[in-house]
Short mmCIF file of C-alpha atoms and ligand atoms in Angstrom, two decimals:
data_model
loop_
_atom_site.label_atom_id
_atom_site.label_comp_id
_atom_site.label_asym_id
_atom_site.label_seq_id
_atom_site.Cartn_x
_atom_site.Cartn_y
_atom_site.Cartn_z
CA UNK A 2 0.00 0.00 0.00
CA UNK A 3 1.47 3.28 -1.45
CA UNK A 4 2.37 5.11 2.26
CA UNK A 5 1.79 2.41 3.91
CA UNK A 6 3.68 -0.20 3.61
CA UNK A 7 7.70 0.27 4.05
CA UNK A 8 10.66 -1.03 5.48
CA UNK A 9 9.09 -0.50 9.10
CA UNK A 10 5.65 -1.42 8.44
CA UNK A 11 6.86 -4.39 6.47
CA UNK A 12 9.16 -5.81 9.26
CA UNK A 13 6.83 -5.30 11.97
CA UNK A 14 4.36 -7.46 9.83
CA UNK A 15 6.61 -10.27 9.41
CA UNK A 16 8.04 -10.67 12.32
CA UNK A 17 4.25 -11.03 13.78
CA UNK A 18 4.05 -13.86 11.28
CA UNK A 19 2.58 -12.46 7.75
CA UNK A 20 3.73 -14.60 4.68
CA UNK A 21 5.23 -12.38 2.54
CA UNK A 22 5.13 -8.99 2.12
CA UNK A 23 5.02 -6.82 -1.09
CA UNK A 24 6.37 -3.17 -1.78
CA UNK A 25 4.14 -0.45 -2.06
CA UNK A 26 3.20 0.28 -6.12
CA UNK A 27 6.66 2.03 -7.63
CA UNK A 28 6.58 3.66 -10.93
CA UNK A 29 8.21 2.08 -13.38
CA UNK A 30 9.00 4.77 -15.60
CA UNK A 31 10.34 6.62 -11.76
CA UNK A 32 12.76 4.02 -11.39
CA UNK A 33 14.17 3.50 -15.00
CA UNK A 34 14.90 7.10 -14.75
CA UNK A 35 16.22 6.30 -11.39
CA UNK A 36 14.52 9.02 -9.24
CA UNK A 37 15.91 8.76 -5.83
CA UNK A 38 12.60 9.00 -3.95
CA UNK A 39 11.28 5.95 -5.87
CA UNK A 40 14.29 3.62 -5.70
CA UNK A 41 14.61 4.64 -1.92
CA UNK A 42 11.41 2.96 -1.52
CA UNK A 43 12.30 -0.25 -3.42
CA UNK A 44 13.49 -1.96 -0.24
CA UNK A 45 14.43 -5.65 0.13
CA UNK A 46 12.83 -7.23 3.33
CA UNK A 47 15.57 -7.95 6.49
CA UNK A 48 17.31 -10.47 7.64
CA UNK A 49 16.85 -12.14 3.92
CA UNK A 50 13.14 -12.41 4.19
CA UNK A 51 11.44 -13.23 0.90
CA UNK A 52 10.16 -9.94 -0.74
CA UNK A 53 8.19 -8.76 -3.59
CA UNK A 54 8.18 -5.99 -5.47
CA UNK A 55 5.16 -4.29 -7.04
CA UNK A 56 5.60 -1.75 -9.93
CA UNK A 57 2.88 -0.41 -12.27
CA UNK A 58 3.53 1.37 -15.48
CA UNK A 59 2.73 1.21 -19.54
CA UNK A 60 6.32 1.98 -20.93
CA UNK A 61 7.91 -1.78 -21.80
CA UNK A 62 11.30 -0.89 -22.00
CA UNK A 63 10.66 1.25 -18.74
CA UNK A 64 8.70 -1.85 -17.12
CA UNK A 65 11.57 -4.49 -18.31
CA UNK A 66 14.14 -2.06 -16.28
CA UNK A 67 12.35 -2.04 -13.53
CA UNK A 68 11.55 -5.55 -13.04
CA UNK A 69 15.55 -6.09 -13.68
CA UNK A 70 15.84 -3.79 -10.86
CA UNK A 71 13.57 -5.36 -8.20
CA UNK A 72 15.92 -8.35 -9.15
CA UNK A 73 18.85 -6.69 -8.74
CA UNK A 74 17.65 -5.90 -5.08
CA UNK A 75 16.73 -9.46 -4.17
CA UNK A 76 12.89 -9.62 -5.21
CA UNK A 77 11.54 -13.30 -4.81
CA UNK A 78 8.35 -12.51 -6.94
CA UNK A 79 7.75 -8.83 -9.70
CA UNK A 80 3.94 -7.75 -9.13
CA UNK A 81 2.35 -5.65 -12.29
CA UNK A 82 -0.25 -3.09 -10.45
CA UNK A 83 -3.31 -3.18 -13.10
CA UNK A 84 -5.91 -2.17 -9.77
CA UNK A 85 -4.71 0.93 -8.69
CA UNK A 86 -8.21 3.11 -9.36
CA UNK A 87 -5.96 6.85 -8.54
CA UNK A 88 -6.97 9.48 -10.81
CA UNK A 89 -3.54 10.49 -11.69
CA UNK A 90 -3.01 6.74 -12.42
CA UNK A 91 -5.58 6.11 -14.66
CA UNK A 92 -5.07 9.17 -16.58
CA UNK A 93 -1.44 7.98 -17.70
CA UNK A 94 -3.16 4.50 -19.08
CA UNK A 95 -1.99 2.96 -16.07
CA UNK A 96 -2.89 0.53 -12.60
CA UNK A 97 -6.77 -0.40 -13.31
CA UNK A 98 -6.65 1.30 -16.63
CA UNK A 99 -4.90 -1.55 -18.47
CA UNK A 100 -8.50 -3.56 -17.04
CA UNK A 101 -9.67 -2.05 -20.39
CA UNK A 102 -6.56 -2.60 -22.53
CA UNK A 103 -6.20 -6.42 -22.14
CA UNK A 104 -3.93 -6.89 -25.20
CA UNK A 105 -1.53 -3.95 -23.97
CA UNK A 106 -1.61 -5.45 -20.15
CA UNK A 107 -0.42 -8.81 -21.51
CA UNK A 108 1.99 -7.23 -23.99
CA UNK A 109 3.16 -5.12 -20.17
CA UNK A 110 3.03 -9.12 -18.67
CA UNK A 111 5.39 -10.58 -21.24
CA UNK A 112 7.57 -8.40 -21.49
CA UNK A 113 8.35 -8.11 -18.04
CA UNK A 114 8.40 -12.23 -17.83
CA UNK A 115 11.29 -12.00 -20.21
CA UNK A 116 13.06 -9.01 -18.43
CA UNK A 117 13.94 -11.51 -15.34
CA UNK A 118 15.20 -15.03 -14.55
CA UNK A 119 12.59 -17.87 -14.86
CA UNK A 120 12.86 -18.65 -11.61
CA UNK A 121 11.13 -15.24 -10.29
CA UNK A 122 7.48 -15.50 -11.00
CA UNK A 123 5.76 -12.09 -12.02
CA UNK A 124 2.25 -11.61 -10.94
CA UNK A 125 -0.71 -9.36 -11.75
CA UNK A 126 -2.82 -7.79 -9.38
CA UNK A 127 -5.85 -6.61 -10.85
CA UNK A 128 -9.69 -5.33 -10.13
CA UNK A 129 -12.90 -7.02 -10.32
CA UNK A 130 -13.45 -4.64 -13.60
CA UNK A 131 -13.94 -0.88 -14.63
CA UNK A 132 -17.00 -0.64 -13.56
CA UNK A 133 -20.11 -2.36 -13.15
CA UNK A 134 -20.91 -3.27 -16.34
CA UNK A 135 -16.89 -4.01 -17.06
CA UNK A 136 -16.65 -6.95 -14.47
CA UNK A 137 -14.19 -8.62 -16.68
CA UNK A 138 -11.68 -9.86 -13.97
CA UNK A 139 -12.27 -13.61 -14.64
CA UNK A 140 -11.24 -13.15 -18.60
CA UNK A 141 -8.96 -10.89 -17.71
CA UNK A 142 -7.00 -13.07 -14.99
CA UNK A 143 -7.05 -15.92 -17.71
CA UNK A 144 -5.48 -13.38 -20.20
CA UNK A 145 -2.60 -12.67 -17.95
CA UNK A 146 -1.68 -15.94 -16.94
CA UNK A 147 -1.95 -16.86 -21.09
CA UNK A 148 0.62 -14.35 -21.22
CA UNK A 149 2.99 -15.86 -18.10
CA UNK A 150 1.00 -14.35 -14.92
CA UNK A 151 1.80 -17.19 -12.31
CA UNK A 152 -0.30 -15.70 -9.65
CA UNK A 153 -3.64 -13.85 -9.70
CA UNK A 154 -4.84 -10.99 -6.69
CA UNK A 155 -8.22 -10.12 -7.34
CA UNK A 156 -9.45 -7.18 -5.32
CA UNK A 157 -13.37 -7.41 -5.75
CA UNK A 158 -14.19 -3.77 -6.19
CA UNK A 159 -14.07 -1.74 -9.48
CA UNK A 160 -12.16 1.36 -10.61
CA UNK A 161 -15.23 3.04 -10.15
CA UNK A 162 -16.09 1.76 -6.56
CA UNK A 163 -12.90 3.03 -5.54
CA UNK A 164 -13.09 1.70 -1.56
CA UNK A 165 -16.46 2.77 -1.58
CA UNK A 166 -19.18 -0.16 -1.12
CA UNK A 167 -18.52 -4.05 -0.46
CA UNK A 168 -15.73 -6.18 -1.95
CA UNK A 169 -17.46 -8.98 -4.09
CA UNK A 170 -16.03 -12.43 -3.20
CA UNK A 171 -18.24 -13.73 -5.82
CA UNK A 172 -15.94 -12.49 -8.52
CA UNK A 173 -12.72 -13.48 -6.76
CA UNK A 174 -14.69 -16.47 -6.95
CA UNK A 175 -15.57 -16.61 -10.91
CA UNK A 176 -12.01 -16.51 -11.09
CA UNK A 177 -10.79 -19.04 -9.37
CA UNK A 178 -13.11 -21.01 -10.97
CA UNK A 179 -11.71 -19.87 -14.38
CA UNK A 180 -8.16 -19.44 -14.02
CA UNK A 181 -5.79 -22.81 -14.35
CA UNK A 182 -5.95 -24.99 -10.83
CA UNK A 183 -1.70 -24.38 -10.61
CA UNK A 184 -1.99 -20.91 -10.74
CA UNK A 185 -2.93 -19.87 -7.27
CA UNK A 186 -5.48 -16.68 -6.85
CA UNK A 187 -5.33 -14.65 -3.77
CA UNK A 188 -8.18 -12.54 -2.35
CA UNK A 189 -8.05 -9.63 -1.22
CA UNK A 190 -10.68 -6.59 0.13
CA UNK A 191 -12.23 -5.88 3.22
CA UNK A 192 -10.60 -8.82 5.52
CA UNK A 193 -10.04 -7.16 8.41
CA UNK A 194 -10.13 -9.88 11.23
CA UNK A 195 -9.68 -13.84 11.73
CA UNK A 196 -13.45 -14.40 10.72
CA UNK A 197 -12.95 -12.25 7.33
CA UNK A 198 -10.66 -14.46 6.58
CA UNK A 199 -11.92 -17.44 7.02
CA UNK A 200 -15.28 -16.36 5.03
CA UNK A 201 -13.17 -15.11 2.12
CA UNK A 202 -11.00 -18.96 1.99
CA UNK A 203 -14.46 -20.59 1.95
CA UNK A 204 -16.70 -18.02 -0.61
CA UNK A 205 -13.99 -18.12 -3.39
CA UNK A 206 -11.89 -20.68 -3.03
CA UNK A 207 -8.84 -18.40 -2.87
CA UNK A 208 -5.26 -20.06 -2.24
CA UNK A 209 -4.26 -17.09 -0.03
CA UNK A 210 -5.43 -13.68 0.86
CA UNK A 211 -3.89 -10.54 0.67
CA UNK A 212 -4.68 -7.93 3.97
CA UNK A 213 -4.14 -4.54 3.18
CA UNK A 214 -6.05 -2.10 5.66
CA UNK A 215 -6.96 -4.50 8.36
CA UNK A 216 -3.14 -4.41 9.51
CA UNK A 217 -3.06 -0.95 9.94
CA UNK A 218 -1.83 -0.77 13.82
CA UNK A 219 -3.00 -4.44 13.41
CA UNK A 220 -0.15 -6.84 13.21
CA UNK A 221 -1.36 -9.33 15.13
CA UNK A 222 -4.26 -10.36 13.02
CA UNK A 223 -1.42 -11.96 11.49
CA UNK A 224 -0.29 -13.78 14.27
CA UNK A 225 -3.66 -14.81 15.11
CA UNK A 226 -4.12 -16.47 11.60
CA UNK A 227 -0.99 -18.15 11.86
CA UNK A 228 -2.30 -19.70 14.78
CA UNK A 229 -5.72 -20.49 13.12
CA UNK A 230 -4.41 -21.78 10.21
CA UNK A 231 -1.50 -24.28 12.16
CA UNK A 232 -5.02 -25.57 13.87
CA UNK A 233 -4.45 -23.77 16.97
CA UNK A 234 -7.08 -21.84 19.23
CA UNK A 235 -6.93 -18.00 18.24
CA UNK A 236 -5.10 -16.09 21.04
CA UNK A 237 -7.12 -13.15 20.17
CA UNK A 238 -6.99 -9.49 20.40
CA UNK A 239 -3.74 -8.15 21.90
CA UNK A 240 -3.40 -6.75 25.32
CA UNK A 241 -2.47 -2.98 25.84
CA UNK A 242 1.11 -4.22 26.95
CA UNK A 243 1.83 -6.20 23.31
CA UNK A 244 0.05 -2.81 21.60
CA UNK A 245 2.77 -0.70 23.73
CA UNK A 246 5.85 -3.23 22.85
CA UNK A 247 4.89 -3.46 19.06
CA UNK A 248 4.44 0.31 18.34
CA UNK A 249 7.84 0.89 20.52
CA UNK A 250 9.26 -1.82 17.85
CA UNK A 251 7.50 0.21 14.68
CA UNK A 252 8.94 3.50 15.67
CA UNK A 253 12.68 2.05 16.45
CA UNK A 254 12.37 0.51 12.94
CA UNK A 255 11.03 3.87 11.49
CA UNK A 256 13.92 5.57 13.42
CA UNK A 257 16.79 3.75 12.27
CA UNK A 258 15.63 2.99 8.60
CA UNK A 259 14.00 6.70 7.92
CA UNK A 260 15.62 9.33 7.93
CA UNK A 261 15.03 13.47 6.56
CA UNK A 262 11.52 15.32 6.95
CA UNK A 263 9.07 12.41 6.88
CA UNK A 264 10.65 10.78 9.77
CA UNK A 265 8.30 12.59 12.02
CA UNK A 266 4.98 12.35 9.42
CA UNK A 267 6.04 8.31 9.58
CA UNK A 268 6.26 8.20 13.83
CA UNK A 269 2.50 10.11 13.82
CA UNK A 270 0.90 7.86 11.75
CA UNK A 271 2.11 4.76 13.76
CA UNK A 272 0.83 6.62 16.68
CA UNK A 273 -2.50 6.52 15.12
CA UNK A 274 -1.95 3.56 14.28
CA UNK A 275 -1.69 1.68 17.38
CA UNK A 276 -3.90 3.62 19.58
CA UNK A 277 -6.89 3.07 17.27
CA UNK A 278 -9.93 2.33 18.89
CA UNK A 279 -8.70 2.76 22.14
CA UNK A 280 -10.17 5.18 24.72
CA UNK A 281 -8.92 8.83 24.21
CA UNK A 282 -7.31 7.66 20.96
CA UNK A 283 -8.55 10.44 18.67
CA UNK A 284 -7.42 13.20 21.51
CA UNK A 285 -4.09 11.58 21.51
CA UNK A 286 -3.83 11.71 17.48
CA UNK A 287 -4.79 15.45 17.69
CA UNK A 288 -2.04 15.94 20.46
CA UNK A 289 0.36 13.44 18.35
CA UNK A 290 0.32 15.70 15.07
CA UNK A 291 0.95 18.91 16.86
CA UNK A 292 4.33 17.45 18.72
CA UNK A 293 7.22 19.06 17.58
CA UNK A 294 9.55 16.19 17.38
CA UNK A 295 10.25 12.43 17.62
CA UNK A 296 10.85 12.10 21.38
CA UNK A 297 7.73 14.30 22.44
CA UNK A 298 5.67 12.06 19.98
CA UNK A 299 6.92 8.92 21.70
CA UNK A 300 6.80 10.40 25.25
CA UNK A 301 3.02 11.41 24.73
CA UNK A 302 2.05 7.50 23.31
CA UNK A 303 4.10 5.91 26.33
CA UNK A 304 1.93 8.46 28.75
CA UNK A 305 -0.80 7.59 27.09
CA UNK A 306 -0.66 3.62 27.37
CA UNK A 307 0.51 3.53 31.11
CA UNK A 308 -2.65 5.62 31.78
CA UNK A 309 -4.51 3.29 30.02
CA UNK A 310 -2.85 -0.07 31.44
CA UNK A 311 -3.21 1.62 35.09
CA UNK A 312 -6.87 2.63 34.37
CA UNK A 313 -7.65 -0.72 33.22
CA UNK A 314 -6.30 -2.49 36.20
CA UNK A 315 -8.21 0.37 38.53
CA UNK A 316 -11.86 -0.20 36.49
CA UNK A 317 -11.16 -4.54 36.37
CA UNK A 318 -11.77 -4.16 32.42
CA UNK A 319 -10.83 -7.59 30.81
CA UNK A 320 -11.55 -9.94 33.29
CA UNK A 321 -9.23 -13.08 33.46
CA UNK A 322 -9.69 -14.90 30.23
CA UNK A 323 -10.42 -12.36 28.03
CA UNK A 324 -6.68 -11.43 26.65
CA UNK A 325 -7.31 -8.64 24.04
CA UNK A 326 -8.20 -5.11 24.59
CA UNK A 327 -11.45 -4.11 21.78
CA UNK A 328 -12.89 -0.69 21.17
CA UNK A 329 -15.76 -1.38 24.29
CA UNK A 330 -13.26 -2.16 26.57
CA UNK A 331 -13.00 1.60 27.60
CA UNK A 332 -16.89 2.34 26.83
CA UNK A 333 -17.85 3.09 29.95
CA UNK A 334 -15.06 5.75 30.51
CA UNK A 335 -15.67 7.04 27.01
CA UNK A 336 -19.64 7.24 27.88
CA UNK A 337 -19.08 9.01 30.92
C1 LIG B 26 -3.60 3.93 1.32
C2 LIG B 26 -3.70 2.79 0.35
C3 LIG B 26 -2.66 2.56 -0.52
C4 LIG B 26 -2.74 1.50 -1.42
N1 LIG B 26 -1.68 1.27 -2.24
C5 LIG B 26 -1.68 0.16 -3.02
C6 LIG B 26 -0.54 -0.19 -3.78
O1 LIG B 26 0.48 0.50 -3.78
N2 LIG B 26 -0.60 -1.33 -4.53
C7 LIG B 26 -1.71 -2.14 -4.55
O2 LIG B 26 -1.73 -3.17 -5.21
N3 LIG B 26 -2.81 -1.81 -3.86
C8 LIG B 26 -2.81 -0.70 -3.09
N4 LIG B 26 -3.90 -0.40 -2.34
C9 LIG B 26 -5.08 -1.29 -2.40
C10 LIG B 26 -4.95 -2.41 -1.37
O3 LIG B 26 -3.81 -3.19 -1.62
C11 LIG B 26 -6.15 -3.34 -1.39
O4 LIG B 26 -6.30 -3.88 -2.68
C12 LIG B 26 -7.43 -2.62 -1.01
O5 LIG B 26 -7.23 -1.70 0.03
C13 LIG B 26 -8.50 -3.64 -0.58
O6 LIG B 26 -7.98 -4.50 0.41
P1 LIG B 26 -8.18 -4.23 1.99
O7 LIG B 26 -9.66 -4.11 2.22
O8 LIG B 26 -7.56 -5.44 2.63
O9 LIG B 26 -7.48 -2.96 2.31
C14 LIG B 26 -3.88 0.67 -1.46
C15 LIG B 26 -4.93 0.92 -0.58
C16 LIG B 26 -4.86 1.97 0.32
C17 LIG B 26 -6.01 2.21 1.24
#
C-alpha cells in the first residue's frame, strides 16, 4: 500500500508472522529514470526475508528495467499493479486502466516475464473490472496468466467503486473457478479480522489472501491467523502491553531505517496507528500531530498507554480470560 507499507511497516508485519510482504506500487517509468525518492522505496525485506516488489507502469522498455531492478535488489516474486483506481493513475493509461486494454496489459506481462530469470514468477494484481458493467476480472485473470501471470490478486471492487461499497467475493470467486488450478489466486478486500478471513477462503476458493487495511496498527491479526491456520485456538486481540511493545518496535524501525523530513509524518501515523480504537485515541492523534519532534511524539504515546494499562487495572476491564483489549473495553469511561 502506497504510504503504507515500508521497510518499518513491512518488518513489523513479518516478524508477527505475515507470509510475505510486497512493496508499495513504484513507478516504473520513476525508477528506470532512477529518481531517488522511488528507488529509496524499493526496499528488500531484512534479515533475507522473501520480498516482492510491485511496480505499475505502460512503458515496456521502462517496465523491463524495472523488473531487472527489483531483481537486482533481491525480489523473490515482480507484481504488475493493473488495480490501482488513482486518478492520476488512470489518466497515464496505467494501474486499473490496463483492465480495459487487455492486449496492452499482456503485452506489459510478457515483457516483463522476459526481463527476469525464470525462476522469479511475475504476478498481476488486478480489479474485479472498470465498472459495473466491465466486471471482466475472470477473462482478464485468464489473459494474464496466457501471457505468463503465475499468480492472480483479485481485489473485488471496481475502478469506479474506488473503496467505496462491499468487496465482491463472488468475482474473486468466478475466477478461481476460471483461471488454471496451478496458478494460485489470492483474495483480497475488506478482511479485516480472523473471521474475514476465514469467510473469504471458503466463498472463493482463494489459495491465499492478501490484507491490506486490516493491519493498519493491526499486526497481530497476522499472528492470530498463523495460529488459526496451524489448527491452533486464536489467542485473540492483543493486550495494551503487546500494543505498547509493538508500536515501541514500529517507531525504532522507522527511526533507524528513515531518515530526513518524513521521519516525524512516519512516527505520527504509527501513533495513530496503534492507539486506534482505544479510549482517548482520537485526543491523543490530535495531540500526536501537533508534537514538535520524535521524542515528544513517543513520550506522549508511552503516557498515554501507562494511563490506560493503570486505568484498566483500577476499572477490572478484561476480566481473566479475556486477553485482548477491543474498542468497548474503555466504553464506559468514554460514555461518561
Ligand atoms: C492507502 C492505500 C494505498 C494502497 N496502495 C496500493 C498499492 O500501492 N498497490 C496495490 O496493489 N494496492 C494498493 N492499495 C489497495 C490495497 O492493496 C487493497 O487492494 C485494497 O485496500 C483492498 O484491500 P483491503 O480491504 O484489505 O485494504 C492501497 C490501498 C490503500 C487504502
Amino acid at each position: 500500500m502506497a504510504a503504507v507499507t515500508d521497510l518499518p511497516f513491512r518488518t513489523v508485519a513479518e516478524e508477527l508472522g505475515v507470509g510475505f510482504t510486497i512493496t508499495e506500487f513504484l513507478s516504473a517509468h520513476a525508477l528506470a529514470v532512477g529518481d531517488p525518492k522511488t528507488t529509496g522505496k524499493m526496499t528488500a525485506s531484512l534479515d533475507g526475508r522473501r520480498f516482492g516488489v510491485q511496480i505499475f507502469g505502460r512503458e515496456e522498455a521502462a517496465m523491463a528495467e524495472a523488473a531487472k531492478m527489483a531483481v537486482s535488489i533481491g525480489a523473490s516474486l515482480v507484481d504488475i499493479n493493473m488495480g490501482c483506481p488513482a486518478k492520476r493513475v488512470v489518466a497515464g493509461e496505467c494501474g486499473s486502466a490496463l483492465m480495459r486494454e487487455p492486449q496492452i496489459a499482456q503485452q506489459l506481462v510478457r515483457v516483463v516475464v522476459n526481463a527476469v530469470p525464470a525462476s522469479i514468477p511475475v504476478t498481476v494484481k488486478h480489479r474485479a473490472g472498470w465498472n459495473q458493467d466491465n466486471r471482466n476480472a475472470p477473462e482478464f485473470a485468464c489473459a494474464m496468466v496466457e501471457a505468463g501471470a503465475q499468480m492472480i490478486t483479485v481485489h473485488g471492487r471496481t475502478r469506479t467503486q474506488g473503496f467505496s461499497g462491499k468487496s465482491d467475493p463472488e468475482i474473486i470467486k468466478l475466477v478461481r473457478d476460471a483461471v488454471p488450478s496451478h496458478i494460485p489466486v489470492i483474495g483480497n478486500g475488506d478482511v479485516v479480522d480472523v473471521d474475514g478471513y476465514l469467510r473469504m477462503r471458503e466463498m472463493t476458493g482463494c489459495d491465499a489472501v492478501m490484507i491490506g487495511r486490516g493491519a493498519l496498527g493491526n499486526p497481530w491479526l497476522f499472528s492470530r491467523l498463523r495460529e488459526v491456520c496451524a489448527g491452533r485456538p486464536d489467542p485473540g486481540a492483543p493486550t495494551l502491553e503487546e500494543r505498547l511493545s509493538v508500536f515501541r518496535r514500529h517507531v525504532d524501525l522507522i527511526e533507524r531505517l528513515k531518515s530526513g523530513p518524513r521521519t516525524l509524518h512516519e512516527v505520527r501515523k504509527a501513533c495513530a496507528w496503534y492507539a486506534r480504537g482505544l479510549y482517548g485515541c482520537n485526543a491523543l492523534r490530535l495531540r500526536v500531530w501537533e508534537t514538535p519532534d520524535l521524542a515528544a511524539a513517543r513520550a506522549l504515546v508511552e503516557d498515554y498507554f501507562a494511563q490506560l494499562i493503570e486505568r484498566k487495572d483500577r476499572l477490572g476491564l478484561s476480566p481473566d480470560g479475556e486477553r485482548g483489549t477491543k474498542d468497548s473495553d474503555f466504553a464506559d469511561e468514554a460514555a461518561a
